mmCIF file of C-alpha atoms in Angstrom:
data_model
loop_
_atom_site.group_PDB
_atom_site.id
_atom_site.type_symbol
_atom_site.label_atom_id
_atom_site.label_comp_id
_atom_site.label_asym_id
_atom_site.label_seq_id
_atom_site.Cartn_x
_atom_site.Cartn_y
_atom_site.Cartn_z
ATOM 1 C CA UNK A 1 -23.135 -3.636 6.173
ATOM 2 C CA UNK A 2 -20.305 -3.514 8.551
ATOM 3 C CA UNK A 3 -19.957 -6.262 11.878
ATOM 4 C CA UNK A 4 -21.345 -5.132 14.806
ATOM 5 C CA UNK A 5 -18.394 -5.790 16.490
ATOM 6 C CA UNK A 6 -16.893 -2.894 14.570
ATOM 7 C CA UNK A 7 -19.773 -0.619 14.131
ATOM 8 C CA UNK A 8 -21.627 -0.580 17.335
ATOM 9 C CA UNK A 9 -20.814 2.129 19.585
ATOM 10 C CA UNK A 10 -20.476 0.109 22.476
ATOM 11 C CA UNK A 11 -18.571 -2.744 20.979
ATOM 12 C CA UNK A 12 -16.311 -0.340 18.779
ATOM 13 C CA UNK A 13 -15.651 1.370 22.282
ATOM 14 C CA UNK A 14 -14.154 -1.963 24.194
ATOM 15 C CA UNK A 15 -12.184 -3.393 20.769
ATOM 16 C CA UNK A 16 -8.620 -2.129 21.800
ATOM 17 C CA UNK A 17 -9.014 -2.874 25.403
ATOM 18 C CA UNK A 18 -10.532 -6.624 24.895
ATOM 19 C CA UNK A 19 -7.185 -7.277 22.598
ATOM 20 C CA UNK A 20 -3.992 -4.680 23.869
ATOM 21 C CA UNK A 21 -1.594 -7.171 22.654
ATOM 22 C CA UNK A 22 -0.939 -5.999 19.107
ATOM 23 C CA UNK A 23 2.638 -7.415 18.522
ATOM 24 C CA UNK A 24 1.555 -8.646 15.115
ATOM 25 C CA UNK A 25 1.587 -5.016 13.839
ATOM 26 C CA UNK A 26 5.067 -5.114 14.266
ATOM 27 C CA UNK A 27 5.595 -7.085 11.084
ATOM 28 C CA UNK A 28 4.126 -4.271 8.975
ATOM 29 C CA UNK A 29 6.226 -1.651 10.972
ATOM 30 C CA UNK A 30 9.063 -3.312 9.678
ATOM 31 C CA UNK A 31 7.672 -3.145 6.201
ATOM 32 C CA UNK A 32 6.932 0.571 6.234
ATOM 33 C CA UNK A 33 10.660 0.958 7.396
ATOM 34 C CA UNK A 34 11.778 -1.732 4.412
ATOM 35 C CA UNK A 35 10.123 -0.088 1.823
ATOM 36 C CA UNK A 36 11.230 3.652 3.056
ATOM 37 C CA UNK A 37 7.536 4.125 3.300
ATOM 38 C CA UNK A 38 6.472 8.010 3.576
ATOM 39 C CA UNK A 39 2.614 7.972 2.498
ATOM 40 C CA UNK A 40 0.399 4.882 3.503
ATOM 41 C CA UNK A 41 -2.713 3.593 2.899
ATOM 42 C CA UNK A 42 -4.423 1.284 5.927
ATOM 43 C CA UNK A 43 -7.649 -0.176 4.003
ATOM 44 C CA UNK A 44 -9.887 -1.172 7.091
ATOM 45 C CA UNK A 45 -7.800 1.111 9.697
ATOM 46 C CA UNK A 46 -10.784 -0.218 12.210
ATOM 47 C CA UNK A 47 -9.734 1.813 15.677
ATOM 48 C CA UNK A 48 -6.550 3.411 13.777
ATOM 49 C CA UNK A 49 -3.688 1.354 15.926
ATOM 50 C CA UNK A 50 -1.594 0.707 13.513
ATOM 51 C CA UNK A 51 -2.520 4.238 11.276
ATOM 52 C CA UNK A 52 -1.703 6.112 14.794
ATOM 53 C CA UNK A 53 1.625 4.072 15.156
ATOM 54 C CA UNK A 54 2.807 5.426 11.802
ATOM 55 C CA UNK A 55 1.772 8.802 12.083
ATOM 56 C CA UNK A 56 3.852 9.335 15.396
ATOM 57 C CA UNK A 57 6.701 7.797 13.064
ATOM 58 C CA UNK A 58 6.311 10.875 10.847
ATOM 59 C CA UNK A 59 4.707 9.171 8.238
ATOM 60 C CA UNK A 60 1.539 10.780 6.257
ATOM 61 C CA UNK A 61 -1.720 8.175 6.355
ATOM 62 C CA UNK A 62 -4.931 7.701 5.107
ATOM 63 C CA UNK A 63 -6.963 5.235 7.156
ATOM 64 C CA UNK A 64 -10.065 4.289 5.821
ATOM 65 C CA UNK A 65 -12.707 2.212 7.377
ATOM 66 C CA UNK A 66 -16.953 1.260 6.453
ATOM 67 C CA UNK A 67 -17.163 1.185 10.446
ATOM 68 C CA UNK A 68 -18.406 4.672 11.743
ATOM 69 C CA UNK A 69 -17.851 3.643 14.960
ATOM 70 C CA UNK A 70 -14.588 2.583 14.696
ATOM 71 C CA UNK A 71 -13.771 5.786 12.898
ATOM 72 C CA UNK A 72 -15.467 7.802 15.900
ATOM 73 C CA UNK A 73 -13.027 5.568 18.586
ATOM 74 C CA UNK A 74 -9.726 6.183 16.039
ATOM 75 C CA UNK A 75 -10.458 10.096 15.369
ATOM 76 C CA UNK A 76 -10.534 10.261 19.442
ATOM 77 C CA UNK A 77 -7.520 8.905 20.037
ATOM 78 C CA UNK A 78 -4.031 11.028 21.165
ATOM 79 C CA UNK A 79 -2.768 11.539 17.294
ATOM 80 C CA UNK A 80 -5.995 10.914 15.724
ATOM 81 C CA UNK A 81 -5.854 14.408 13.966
ATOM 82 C CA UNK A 82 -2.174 13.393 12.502
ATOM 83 C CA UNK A 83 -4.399 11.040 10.306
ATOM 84 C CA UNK A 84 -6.384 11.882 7.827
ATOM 85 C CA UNK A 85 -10.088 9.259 8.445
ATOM 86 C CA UNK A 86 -12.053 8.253 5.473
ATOM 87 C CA UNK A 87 -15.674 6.732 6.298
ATOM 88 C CA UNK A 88 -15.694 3.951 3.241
ATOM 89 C CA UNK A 89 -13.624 1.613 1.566
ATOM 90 C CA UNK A 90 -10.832 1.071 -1.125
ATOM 91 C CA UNK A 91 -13.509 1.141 -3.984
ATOM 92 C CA UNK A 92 -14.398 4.501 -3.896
ATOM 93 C CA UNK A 93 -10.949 5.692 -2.846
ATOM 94 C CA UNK A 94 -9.787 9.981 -3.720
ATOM 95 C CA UNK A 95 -7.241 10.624 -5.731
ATOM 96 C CA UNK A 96 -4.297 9.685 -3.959
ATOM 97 C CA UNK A 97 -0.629 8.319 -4.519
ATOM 98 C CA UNK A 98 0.966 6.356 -1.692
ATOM 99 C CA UNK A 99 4.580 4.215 -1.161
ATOM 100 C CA UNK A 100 2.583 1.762 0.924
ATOM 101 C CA UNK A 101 -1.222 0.308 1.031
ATOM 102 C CA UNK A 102 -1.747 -2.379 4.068
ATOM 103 C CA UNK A 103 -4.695 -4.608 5.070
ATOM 104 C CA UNK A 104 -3.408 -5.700 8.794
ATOM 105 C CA UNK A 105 -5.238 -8.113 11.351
ATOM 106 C CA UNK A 106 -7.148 -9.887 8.439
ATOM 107 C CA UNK A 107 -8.879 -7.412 6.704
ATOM 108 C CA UNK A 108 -9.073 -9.074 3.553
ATOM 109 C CA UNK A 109 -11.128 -11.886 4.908
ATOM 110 C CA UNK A 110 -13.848 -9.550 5.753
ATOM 111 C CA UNK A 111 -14.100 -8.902 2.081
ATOM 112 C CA UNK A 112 -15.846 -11.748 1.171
ATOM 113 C CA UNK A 113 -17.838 -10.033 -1.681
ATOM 114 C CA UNK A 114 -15.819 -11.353 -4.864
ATOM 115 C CA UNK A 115 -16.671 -8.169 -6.910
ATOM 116 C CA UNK A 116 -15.722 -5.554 -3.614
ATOM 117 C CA UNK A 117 -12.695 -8.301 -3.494
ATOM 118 C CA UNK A 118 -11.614 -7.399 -6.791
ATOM 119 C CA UNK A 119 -12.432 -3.648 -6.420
ATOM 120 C CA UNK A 120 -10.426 -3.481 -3.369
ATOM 121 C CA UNK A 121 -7.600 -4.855 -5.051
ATOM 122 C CA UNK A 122 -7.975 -1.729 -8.218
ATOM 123 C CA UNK A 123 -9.056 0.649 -6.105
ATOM 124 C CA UNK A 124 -5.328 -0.135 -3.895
ATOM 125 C CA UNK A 125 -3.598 -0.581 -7.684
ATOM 126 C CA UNK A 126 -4.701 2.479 -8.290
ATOM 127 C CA UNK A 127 -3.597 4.640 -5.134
ATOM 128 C CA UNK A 128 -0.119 3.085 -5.504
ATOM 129 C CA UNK A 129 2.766 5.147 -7.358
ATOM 130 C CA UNK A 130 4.230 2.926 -9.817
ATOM 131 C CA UNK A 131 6.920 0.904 -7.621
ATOM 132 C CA UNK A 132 4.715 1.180 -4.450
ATOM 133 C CA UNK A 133 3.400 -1.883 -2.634
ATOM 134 C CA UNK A 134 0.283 -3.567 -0.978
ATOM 135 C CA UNK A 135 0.816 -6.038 1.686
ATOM 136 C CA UNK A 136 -1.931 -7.859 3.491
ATOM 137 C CA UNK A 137 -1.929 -11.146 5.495
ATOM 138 C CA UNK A 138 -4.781 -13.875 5.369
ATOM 139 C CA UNK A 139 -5.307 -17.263 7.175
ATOM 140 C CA UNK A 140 -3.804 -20.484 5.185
ATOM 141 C CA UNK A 141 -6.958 -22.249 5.085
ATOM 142 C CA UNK A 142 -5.121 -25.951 5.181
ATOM 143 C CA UNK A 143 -4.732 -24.990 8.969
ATOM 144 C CA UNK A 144 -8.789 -25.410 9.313
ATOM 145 C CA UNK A 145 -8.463 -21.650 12.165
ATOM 146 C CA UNK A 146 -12.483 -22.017 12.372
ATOM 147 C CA UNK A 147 -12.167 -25.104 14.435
ATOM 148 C CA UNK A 148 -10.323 -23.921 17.465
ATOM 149 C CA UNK A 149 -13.425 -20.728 17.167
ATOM 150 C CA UNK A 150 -15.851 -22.577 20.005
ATOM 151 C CA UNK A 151 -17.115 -21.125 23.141
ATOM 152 C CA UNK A 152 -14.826 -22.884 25.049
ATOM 153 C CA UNK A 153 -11.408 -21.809 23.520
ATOM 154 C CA UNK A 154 -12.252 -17.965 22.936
ATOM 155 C CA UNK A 155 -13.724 -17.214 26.424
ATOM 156 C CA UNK A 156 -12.847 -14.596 28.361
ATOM 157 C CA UNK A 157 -13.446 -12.255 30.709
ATOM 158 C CA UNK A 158 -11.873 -8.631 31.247
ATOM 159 C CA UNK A 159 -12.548 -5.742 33.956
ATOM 160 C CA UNK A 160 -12.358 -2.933 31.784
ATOM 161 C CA UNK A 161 -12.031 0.733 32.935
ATOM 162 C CA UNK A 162 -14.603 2.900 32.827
ATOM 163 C CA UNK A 163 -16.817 -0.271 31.635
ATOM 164 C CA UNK A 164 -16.121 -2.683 33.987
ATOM 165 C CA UNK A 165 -16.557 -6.746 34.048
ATOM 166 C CA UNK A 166 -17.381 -7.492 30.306
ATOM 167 C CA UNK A 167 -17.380 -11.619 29.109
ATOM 168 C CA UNK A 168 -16.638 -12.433 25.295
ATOM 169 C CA UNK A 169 -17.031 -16.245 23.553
ATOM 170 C CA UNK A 170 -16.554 -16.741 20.049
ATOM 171 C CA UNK A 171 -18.810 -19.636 18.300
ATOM 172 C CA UNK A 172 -18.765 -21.025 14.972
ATOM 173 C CA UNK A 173 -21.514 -21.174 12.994
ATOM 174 C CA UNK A 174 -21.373 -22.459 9.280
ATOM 175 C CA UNK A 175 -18.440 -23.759 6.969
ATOM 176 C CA UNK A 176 -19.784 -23.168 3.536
ATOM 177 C CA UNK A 177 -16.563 -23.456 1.094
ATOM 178 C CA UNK A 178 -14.476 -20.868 1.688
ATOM 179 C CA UNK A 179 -16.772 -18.988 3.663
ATOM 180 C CA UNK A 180 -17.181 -19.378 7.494
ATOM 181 C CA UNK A 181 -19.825 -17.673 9.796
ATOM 182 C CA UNK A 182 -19.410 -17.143 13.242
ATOM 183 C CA UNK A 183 -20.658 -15.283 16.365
ATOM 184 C CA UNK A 184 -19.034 -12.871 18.775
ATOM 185 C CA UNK A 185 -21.046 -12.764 21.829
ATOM 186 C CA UNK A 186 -20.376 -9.624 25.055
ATOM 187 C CA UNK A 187 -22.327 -9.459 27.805
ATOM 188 C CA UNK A 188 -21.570 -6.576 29.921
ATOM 189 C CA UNK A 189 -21.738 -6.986 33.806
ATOM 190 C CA UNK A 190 -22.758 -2.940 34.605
ATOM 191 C CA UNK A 191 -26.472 -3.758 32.974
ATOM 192 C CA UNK A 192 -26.544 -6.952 31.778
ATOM 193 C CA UNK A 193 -26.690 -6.362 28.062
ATOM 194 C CA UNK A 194 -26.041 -9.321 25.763
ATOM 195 C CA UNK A 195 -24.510 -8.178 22.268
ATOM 196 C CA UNK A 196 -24.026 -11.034 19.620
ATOM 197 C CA UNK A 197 -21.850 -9.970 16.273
ATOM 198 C CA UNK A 198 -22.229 -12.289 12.887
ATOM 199 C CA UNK A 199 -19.134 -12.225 11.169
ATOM 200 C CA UNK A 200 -18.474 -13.766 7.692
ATOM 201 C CA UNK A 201 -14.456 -14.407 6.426
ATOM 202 C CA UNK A 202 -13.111 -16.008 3.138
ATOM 203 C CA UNK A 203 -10.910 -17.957 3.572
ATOM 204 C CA UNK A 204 -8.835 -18.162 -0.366
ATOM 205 C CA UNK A 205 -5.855 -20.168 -1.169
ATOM 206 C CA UNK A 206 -2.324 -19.213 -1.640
ATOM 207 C CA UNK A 207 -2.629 -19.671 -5.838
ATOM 208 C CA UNK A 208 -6.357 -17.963 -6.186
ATOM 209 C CA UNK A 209 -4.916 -14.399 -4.328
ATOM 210 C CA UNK A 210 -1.783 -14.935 -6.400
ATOM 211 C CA UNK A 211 -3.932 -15.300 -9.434
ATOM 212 C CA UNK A 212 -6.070 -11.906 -8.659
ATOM 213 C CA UNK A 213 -2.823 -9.835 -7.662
ATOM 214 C CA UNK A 214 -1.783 -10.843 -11.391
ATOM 215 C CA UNK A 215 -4.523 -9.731 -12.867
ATOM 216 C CA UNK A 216 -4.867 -6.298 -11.038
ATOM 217 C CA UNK A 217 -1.453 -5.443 -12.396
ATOM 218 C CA UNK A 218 0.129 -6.663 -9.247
ATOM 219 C CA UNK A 219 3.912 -7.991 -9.104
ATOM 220 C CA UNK A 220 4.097 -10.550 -6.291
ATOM 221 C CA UNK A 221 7.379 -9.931 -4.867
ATOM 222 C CA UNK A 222 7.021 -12.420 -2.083
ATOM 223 C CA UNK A 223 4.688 -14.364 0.459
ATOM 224 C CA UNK A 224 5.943 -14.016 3.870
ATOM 225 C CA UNK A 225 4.850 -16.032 7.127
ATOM 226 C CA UNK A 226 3.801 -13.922 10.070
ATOM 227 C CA UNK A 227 6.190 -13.433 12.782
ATOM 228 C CA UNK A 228 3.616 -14.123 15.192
ATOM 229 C CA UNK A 229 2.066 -16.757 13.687
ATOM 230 C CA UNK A 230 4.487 -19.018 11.539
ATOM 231 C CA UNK A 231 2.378 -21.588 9.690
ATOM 232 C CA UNK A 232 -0.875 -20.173 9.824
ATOM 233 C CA UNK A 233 -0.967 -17.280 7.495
ATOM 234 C CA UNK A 234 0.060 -15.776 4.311
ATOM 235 C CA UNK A 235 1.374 -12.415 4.353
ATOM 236 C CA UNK A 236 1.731 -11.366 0.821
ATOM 237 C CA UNK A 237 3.822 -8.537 -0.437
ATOM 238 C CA UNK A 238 2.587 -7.286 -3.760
ATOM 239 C CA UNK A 239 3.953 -4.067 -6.286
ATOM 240 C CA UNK A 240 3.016 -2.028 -8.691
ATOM 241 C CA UNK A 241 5.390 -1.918 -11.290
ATOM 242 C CA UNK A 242 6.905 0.920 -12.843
#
């Protein structure tokens, strides 16, 4: 099952417009460019910003997403039909072969499974030509993010067009490990509806995503800070090798 946040129509519908500042998908512009990227692969695409942002750069994409919703909001978009949608995820992937397979805004989190974790990871292995590369960021979990995730630090409020006045808290719930629960809570002004989304992330050490890039095959070229947010995650840059 997919987060509400991402797969209810309503939510899926306000996602871009409750967070327009996507800066951090600059990073893995630059990558596309570095790596002379012509064919990518954006494993949880969500709304399709960043797939849409390539395909006006002429590049060919696959965006693929378990989020119906999200899919319905990305395929609407100006561009959408430049990019070819896949309702799904990187397990069950077509045949493809691709320069570049991302997992922006910290999709790999959300795969908290350890067997869809490690599919993920083949399933990208296996979309890659040989001397292609996956790049993905996740959270350093020595910076503890889940504690700054409390009603009062995530509040906000936004008059949306078309929507109008909607108010979003975050609030942890559980630490268990390397797993942390928490809720996203909307209430929209127009009616008065009150939608809470559960979302679970993993948070894994530098040396364990190391260890399963190995053995998938992987090359780790480098681990990279994120522009945006130096000291807080790992952005890891990973081949296939030839």
């Amino acid at each position: 099952m997919t987060d509400a946040c991402f797969d209810h129509p309503r939510l899926a519908a306000i996602y871009d417009p409750l967070d327009p500042d996507r800066s951090d998908l600059d990073a893995y512009l630059g990558i596309a460019e570095e790596f002379g990227a012509r064919r990518v692969l954006d494993i949880g695409c969500g709304t399709g910003v960043f797939a849409l942002l390539m395909a006006e750069r002429g590049i060919e994409v696959v965006g693929v997403d378990p989020a119906a919703a999200s899919l319905d909001v990305a395929r609407g978009k100006p561009g959408g039909d430049r990019v070819r949608w896949i309702h799904g995820d990187a397990t069950t992937l077509p045949p493809l072969r691709v320069d570049l397979a991302t997992m922006t805004a910290n999709v790999a989190q959300a795969i908290v499974d350890p067997s869809t974790w490690q599919g993920t990871l083949r399933g990208a292995h296996e979309a890659l030509h040989p001397g292609g590369h996956l790049v993905f960021e996740t959270r350093d979990p020595a910076r503890r993010a889940w504690e700054e995730w409390t009603r009062d630090l995530t509040h906000q409020v936004a008059d949306l067009p078309g929507v109008g006045r909607v108010e979003k808290w975050g609030q942890l719930n559980e630490v268990d490990g390397p797993l942390v629960t928490f809720d996203q809570t909307y209430r929209f002004a127009s009616d008065g509806q009150v939608l809470t989304s559960q979302s679970t992330l993993r948070f894994r050490e530098r040396e364990e995503v190391e260890r399963d890039l190995l053995a998938h095959g992987y090359v780790v070229d480098d681990v990279r800070e994120a522009p945006d947010r130096p000291g807080r995650e790992f952005v890891f840059v990973a081949r296939r090798p030839l």
